[in-house]
Short mmCIF file of C-alpha atoms in Angstrom, two decimals:
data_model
loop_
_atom_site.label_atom_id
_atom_site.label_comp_id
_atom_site.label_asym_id
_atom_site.label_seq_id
_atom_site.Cartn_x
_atom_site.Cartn_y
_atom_site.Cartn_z
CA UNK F 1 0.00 0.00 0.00
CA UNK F 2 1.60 3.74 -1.02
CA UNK F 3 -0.29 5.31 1.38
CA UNK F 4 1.58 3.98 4.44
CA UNK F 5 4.30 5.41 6.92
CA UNK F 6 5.76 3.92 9.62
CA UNK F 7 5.68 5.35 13.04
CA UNK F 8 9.20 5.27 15.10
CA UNK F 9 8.65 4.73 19.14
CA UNK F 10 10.64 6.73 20.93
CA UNK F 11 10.30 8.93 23.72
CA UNK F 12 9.14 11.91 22.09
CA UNK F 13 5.44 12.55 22.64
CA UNK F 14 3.42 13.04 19.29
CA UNK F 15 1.04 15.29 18.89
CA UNK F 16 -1.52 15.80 16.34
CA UNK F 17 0.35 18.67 14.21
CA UNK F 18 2.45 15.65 13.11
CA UNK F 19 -0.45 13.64 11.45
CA UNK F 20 -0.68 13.68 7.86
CA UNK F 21 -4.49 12.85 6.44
CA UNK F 22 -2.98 11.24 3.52
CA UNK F 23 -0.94 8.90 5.27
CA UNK F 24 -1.60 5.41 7.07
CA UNK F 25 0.18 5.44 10.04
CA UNK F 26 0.49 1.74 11.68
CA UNK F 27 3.06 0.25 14.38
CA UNK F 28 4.41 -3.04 15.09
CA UNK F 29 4.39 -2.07 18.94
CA UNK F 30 0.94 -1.24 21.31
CA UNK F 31 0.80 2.71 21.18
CA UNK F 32 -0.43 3.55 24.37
CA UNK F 33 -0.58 7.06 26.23
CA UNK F 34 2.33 7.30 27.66
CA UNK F 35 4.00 7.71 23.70
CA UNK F 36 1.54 9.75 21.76
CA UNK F 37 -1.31 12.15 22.74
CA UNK F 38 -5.00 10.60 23.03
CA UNK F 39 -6.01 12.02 20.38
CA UNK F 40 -3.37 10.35 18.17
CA UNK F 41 -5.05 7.19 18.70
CA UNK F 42 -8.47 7.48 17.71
CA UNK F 43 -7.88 9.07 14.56
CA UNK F 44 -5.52 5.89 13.80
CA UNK F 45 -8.47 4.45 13.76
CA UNK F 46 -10.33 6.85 11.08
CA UNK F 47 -7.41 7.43 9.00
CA UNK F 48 -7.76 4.63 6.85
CA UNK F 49 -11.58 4.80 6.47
CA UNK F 50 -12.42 8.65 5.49
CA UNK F 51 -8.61 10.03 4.51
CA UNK F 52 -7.01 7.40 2.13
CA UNK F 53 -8.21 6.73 -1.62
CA UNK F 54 -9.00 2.94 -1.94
CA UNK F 55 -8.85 0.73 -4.99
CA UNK F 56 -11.91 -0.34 -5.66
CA UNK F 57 -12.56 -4.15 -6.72
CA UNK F 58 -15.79 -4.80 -8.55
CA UNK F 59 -16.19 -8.40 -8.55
CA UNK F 60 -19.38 -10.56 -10.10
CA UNK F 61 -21.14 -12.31 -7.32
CA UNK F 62 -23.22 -15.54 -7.77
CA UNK F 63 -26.50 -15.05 -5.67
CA UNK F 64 -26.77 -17.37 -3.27
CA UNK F 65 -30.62 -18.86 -3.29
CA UNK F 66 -31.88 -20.35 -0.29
CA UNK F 67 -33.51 -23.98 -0.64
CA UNK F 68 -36.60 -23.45 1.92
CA UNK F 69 -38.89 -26.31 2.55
CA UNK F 70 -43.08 -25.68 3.49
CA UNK F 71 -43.88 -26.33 7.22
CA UNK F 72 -46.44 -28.83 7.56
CA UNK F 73 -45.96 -29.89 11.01
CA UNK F 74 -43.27 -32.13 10.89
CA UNK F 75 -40.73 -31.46 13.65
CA UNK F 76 -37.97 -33.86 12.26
CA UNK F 77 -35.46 -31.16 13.05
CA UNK F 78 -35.82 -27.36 13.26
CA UNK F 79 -32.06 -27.30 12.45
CA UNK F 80 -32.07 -27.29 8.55
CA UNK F 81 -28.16 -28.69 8.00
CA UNK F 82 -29.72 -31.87 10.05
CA UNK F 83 -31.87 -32.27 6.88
CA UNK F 84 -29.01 -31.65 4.54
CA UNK F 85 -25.31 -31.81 4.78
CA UNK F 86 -22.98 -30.12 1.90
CA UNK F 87 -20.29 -32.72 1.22
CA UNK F 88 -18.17 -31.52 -1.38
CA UNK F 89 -17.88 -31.53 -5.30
CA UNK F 90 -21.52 -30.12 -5.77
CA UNK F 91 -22.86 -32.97 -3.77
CA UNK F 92 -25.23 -33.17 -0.90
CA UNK F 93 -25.78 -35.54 1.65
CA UNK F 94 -29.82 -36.11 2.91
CA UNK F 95 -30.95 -37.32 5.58
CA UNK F 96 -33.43 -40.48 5.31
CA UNK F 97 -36.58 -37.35 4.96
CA UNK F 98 -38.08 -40.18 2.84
CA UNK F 99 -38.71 -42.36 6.05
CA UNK F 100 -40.28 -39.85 7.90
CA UNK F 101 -42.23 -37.66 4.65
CA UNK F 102 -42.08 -38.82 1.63
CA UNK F 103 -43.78 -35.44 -0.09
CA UNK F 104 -41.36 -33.56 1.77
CA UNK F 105 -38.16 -35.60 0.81
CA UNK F 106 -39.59 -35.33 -2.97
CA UNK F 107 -39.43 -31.88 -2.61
CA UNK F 108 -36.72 -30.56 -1.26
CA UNK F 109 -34.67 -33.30 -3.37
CA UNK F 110 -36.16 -31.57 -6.20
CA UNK F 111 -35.36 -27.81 -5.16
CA UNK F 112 -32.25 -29.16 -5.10
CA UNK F 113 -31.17 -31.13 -7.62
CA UNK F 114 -32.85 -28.12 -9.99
CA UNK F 115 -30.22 -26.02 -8.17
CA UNK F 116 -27.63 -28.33 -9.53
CA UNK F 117 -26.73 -30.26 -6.78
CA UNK F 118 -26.17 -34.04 -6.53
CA UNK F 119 -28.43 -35.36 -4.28
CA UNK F 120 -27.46 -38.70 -2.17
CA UNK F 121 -29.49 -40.08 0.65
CA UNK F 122 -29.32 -41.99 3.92
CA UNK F 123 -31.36 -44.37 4.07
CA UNK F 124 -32.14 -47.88 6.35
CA UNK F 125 -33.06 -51.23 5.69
CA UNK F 126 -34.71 -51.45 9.52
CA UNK F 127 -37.32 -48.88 7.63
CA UNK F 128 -40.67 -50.77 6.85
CA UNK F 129 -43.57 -47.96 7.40
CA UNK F 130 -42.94 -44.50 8.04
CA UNK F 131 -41.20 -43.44 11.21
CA UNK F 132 -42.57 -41.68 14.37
CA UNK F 133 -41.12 -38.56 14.74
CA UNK F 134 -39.58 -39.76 17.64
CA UNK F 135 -37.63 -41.61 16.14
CA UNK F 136 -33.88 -40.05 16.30
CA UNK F 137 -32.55 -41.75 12.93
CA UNK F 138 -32.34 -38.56 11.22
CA UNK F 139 -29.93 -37.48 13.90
CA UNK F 140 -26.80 -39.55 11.83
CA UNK F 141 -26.31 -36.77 9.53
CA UNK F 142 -25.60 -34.37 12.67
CA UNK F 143 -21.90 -35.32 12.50
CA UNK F 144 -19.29 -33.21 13.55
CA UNK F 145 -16.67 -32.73 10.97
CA UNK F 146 -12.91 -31.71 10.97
CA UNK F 147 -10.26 -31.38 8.22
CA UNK F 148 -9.51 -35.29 9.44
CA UNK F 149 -12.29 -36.55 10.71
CA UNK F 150 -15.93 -36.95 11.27
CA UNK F 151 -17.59 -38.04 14.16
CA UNK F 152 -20.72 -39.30 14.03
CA UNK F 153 -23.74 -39.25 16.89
CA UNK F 154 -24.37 -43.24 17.56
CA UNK F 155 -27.51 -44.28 19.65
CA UNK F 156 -26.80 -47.93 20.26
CA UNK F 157 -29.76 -48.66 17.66
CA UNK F 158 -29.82 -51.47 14.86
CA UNK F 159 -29.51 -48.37 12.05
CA UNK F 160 -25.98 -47.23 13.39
CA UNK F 161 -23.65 -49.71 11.93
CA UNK F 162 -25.86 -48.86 8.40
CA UNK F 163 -24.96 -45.31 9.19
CA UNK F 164 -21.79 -45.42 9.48
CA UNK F 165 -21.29 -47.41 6.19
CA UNK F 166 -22.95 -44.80 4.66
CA UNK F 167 -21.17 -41.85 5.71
CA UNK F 168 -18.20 -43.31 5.62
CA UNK F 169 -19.01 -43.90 1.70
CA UNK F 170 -19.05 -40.32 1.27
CA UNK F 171 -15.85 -39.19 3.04
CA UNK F 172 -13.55 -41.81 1.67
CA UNK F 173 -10.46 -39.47 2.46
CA UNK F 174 -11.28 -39.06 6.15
CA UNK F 175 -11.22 -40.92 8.98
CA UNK F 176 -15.06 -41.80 10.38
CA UNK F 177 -16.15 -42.68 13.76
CA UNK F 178 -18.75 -43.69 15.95
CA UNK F 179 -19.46 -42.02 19.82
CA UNK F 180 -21.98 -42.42 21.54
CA UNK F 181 -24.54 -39.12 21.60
CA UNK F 182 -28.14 -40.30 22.23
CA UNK F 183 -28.54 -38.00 25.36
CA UNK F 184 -27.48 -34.92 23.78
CA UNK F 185 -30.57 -35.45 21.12
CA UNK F 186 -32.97 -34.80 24.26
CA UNK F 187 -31.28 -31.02 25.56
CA UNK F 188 -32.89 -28.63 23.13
CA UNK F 189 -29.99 -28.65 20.75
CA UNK F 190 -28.13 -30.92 18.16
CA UNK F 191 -25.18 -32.80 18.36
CA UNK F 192 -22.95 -30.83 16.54
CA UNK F 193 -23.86 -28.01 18.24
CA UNK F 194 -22.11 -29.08 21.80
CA UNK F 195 -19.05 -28.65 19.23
CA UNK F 196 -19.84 -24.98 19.73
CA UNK F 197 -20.97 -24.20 22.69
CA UNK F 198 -18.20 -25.95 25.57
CA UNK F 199 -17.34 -23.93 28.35
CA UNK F 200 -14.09 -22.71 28.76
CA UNK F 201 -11.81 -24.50 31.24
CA UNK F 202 -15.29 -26.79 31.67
CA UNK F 203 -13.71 -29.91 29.61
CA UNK F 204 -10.73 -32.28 31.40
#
């Protein structure tokens, strides 16, 4: 950047006749009080917004549409990345919807596939009528994922092992594993949320 000019600590006390307005003044070092005048601080600050001509960038931005589904009174989830999980190289990764709602599954597959996505789904062979919706098999596609891992919520039920496959299927490159999580699906929240919400100092 031209517009920048490097401020030498020393003992001398600055005061605002030195600024220049056409100058961005920065410092490798904390400047505190007891170097420059108070004033000298909080135009610092300003400088860079209302005194220095910026290059501006115009770049083309793809609009980002949102894939919304109609409530009808299925409470499956209200978290909508348990419904759908993005999984890389335009692909997406569905919960089993179609166990619970058929209609629904068929349509949000549709919004999205029409969006260009490839659509895969979980799905289980313990499935033989459409489930309760308290039934927690949705909850698989709540997994928490790293850059080398992804750990998925495990109930001690006969779909688990079946969801595990699955996921595993679509992260071929990472390591995938099971922990046990069925309490957390009872606290108001989803699994991967506990991810983001630990205490500091709280965990051993």
């Amino acid at each position: 950047m031209e517009n920048l000019k490097e401020i030498s600590l020393s003992q001398e006390i600055f005061s605002c006749e030195h600024l220049n307005a056409n100058k961005v003044y920065f410092s490798e070092k904390v400047l505190d009080d007891n170097r420059i005048m108070p004033v000298y601080h909080q135009l610092c600050m300003l400088l860079d917004i209302y005194d220095v001509k910026h290059e501006l960038k115009e770049e083309k931005s793809k609009t980002i549409k949102t894939v919304w589904h109609a409530s009808n009174g299925c409470d499956m989830s209200r978290h909508h990345d348990s419904l759908v999980r993005y999984i890389g190289d335009n692909k997406v990764l569905m919960t089993n919807c179609a166990e619970y709602d058929a209609e629904l599954a068929t349509a949000l597959k549709a919004k999205l596939e029409a969006d260009g996505y490839e659509v895969k789904e979980l799905a289980y062979d313990s499935c033989t009528a459409p489930r309760n919706y308290a039934d927690h098999s949705w909850a698989y596609i709540n997994y928490i994922q790293t850059s080398k891992v992804i750990i998925v919520p495990m109930q001690r039920a006969q779909e688990d092992k079946e969801a595990l496959r699955q996921i595993k299927d679509c992260f071929p490159n990472l390591a995938v594993v099971g922990v046990y999580a069925n309490p957390f699906f009872s606290d108001g929240g989803e699994f991967k949320c506990y991810s983001q919400s630990i205490v500091e100092n709280s965990a051993s």
